[in-house]
XYZ file of C-alpha atoms in Angstrom:
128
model
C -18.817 -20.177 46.815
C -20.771 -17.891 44.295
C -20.516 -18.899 40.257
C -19.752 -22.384 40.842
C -16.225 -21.426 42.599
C -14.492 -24.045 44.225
C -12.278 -23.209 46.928
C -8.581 -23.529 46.762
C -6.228 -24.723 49.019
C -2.901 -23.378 49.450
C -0.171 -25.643 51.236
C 2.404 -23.580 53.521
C 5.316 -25.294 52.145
C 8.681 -23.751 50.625
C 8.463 -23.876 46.592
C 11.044 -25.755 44.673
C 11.879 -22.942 42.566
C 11.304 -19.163 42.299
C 8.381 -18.045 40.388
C 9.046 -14.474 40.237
C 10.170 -12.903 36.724
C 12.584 -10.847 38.638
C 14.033 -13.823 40.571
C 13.786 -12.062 43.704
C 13.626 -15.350 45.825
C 17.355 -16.229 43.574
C 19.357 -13.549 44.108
C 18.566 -13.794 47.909
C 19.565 -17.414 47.997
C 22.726 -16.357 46.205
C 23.003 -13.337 49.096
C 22.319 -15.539 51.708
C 24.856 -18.011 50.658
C 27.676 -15.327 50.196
C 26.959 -13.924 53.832
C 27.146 -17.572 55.042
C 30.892 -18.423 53.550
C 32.068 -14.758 54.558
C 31.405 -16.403 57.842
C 32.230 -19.351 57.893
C 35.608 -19.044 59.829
C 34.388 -16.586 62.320
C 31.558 -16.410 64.841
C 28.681 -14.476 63.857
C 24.810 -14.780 62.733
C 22.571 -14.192 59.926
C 18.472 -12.801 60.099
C 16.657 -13.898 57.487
C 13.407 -11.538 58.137
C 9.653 -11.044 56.635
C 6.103 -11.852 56.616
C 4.742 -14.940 56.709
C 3.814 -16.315 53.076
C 6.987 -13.387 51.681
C 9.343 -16.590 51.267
C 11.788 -16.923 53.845
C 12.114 -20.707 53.990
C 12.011 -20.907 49.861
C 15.321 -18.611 50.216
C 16.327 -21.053 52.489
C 15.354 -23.913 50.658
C 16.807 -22.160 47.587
C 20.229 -21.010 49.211
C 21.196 -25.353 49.777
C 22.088 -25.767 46.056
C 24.846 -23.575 46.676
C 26.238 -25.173 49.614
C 25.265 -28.874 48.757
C 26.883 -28.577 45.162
C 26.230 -32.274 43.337
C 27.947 -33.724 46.128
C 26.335 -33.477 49.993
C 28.899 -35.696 51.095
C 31.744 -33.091 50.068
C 29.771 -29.829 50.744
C 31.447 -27.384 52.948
C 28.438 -26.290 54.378
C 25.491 -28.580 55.413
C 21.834 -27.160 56.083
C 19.660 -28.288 58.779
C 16.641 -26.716 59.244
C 13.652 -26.475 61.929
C 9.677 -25.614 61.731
C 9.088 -24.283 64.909
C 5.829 -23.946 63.405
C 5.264 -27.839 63.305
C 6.286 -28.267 67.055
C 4.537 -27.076 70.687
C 6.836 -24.705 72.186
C 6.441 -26.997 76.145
C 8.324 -30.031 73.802
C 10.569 -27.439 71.654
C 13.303 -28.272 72.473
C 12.815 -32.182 72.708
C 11.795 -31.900 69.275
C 14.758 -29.600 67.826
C 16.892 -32.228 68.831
C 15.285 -35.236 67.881
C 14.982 -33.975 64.342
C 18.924 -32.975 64.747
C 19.853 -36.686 65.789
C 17.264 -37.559 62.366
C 18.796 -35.158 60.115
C 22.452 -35.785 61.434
C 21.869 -39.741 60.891
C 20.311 -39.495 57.422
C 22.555 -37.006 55.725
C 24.644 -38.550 52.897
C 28.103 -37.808 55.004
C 26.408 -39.787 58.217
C 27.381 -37.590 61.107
C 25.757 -40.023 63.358
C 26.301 -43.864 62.634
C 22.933 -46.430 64.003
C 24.875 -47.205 67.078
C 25.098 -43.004 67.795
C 21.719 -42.226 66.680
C 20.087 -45.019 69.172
C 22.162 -43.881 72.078
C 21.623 -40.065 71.274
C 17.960 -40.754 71.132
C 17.929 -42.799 74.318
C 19.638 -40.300 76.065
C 16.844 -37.168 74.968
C 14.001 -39.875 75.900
C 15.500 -40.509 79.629
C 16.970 -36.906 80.806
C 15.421 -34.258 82.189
């Protein structure tokens, strides 16, 4: 690079906190969160839409403090989420729900014990 410039890399990875002065990132969480408990005893679906790089999954990311609370055991809601990005779309669905099984076994409230998590596994690694 000219001047001495060294490049910079730039990870695509959800930030931790939002960085713009007019919290624009926050007050979507906070939306996104509302629209989700309006919902929550009926059947329905929410788009979270934009660009790549414009922030989706740090709304996402952003929008779990309000349903985790201190407590993830106690939440009412619980957040699992996917990269499609990170998987090949022949083994998509293979992968969705192996990381399900994961994030279902790991999560503080333990919606699937060692015993489930083995045979839930077993049973995506021998079906068709």
């Amino acid at each position: 690079m000219p001047n001495g410039q060294k490049a910079r890399l730039l990870r695509d990875t959800p930030a931790q906190s939002d960085a713009f002065l007019g919290e624009g990132h926050e007050r979507s969480a906070r939306a996104l969160a509302s629209a989700v408990e309006e919902l929550a005893d009926k059947d329905g679906a929410i788009g979270l839409e934009g660009k790549w790089g414009s922030g989706k999954s740090t709304v996402i990311h952003l929008a779990k403090k309000y349903f985790s609370g201190s407590d993830d055991k106690d939440a009412r809601h619980h957040v699992f989420t996917f990269d499609l990005w990170l998987h090949q779309p022949e083994i998509l669905k293979l992968a969705f729900l192996e990381e399900f099984i994961a994030w279902a076994h790991a999560h503080p409230k333990k919606f699937l014990d060692d015993k489930e998590k083995k045979s839930s596994t077993k049973k995506l690694l021998t079906e068709k």
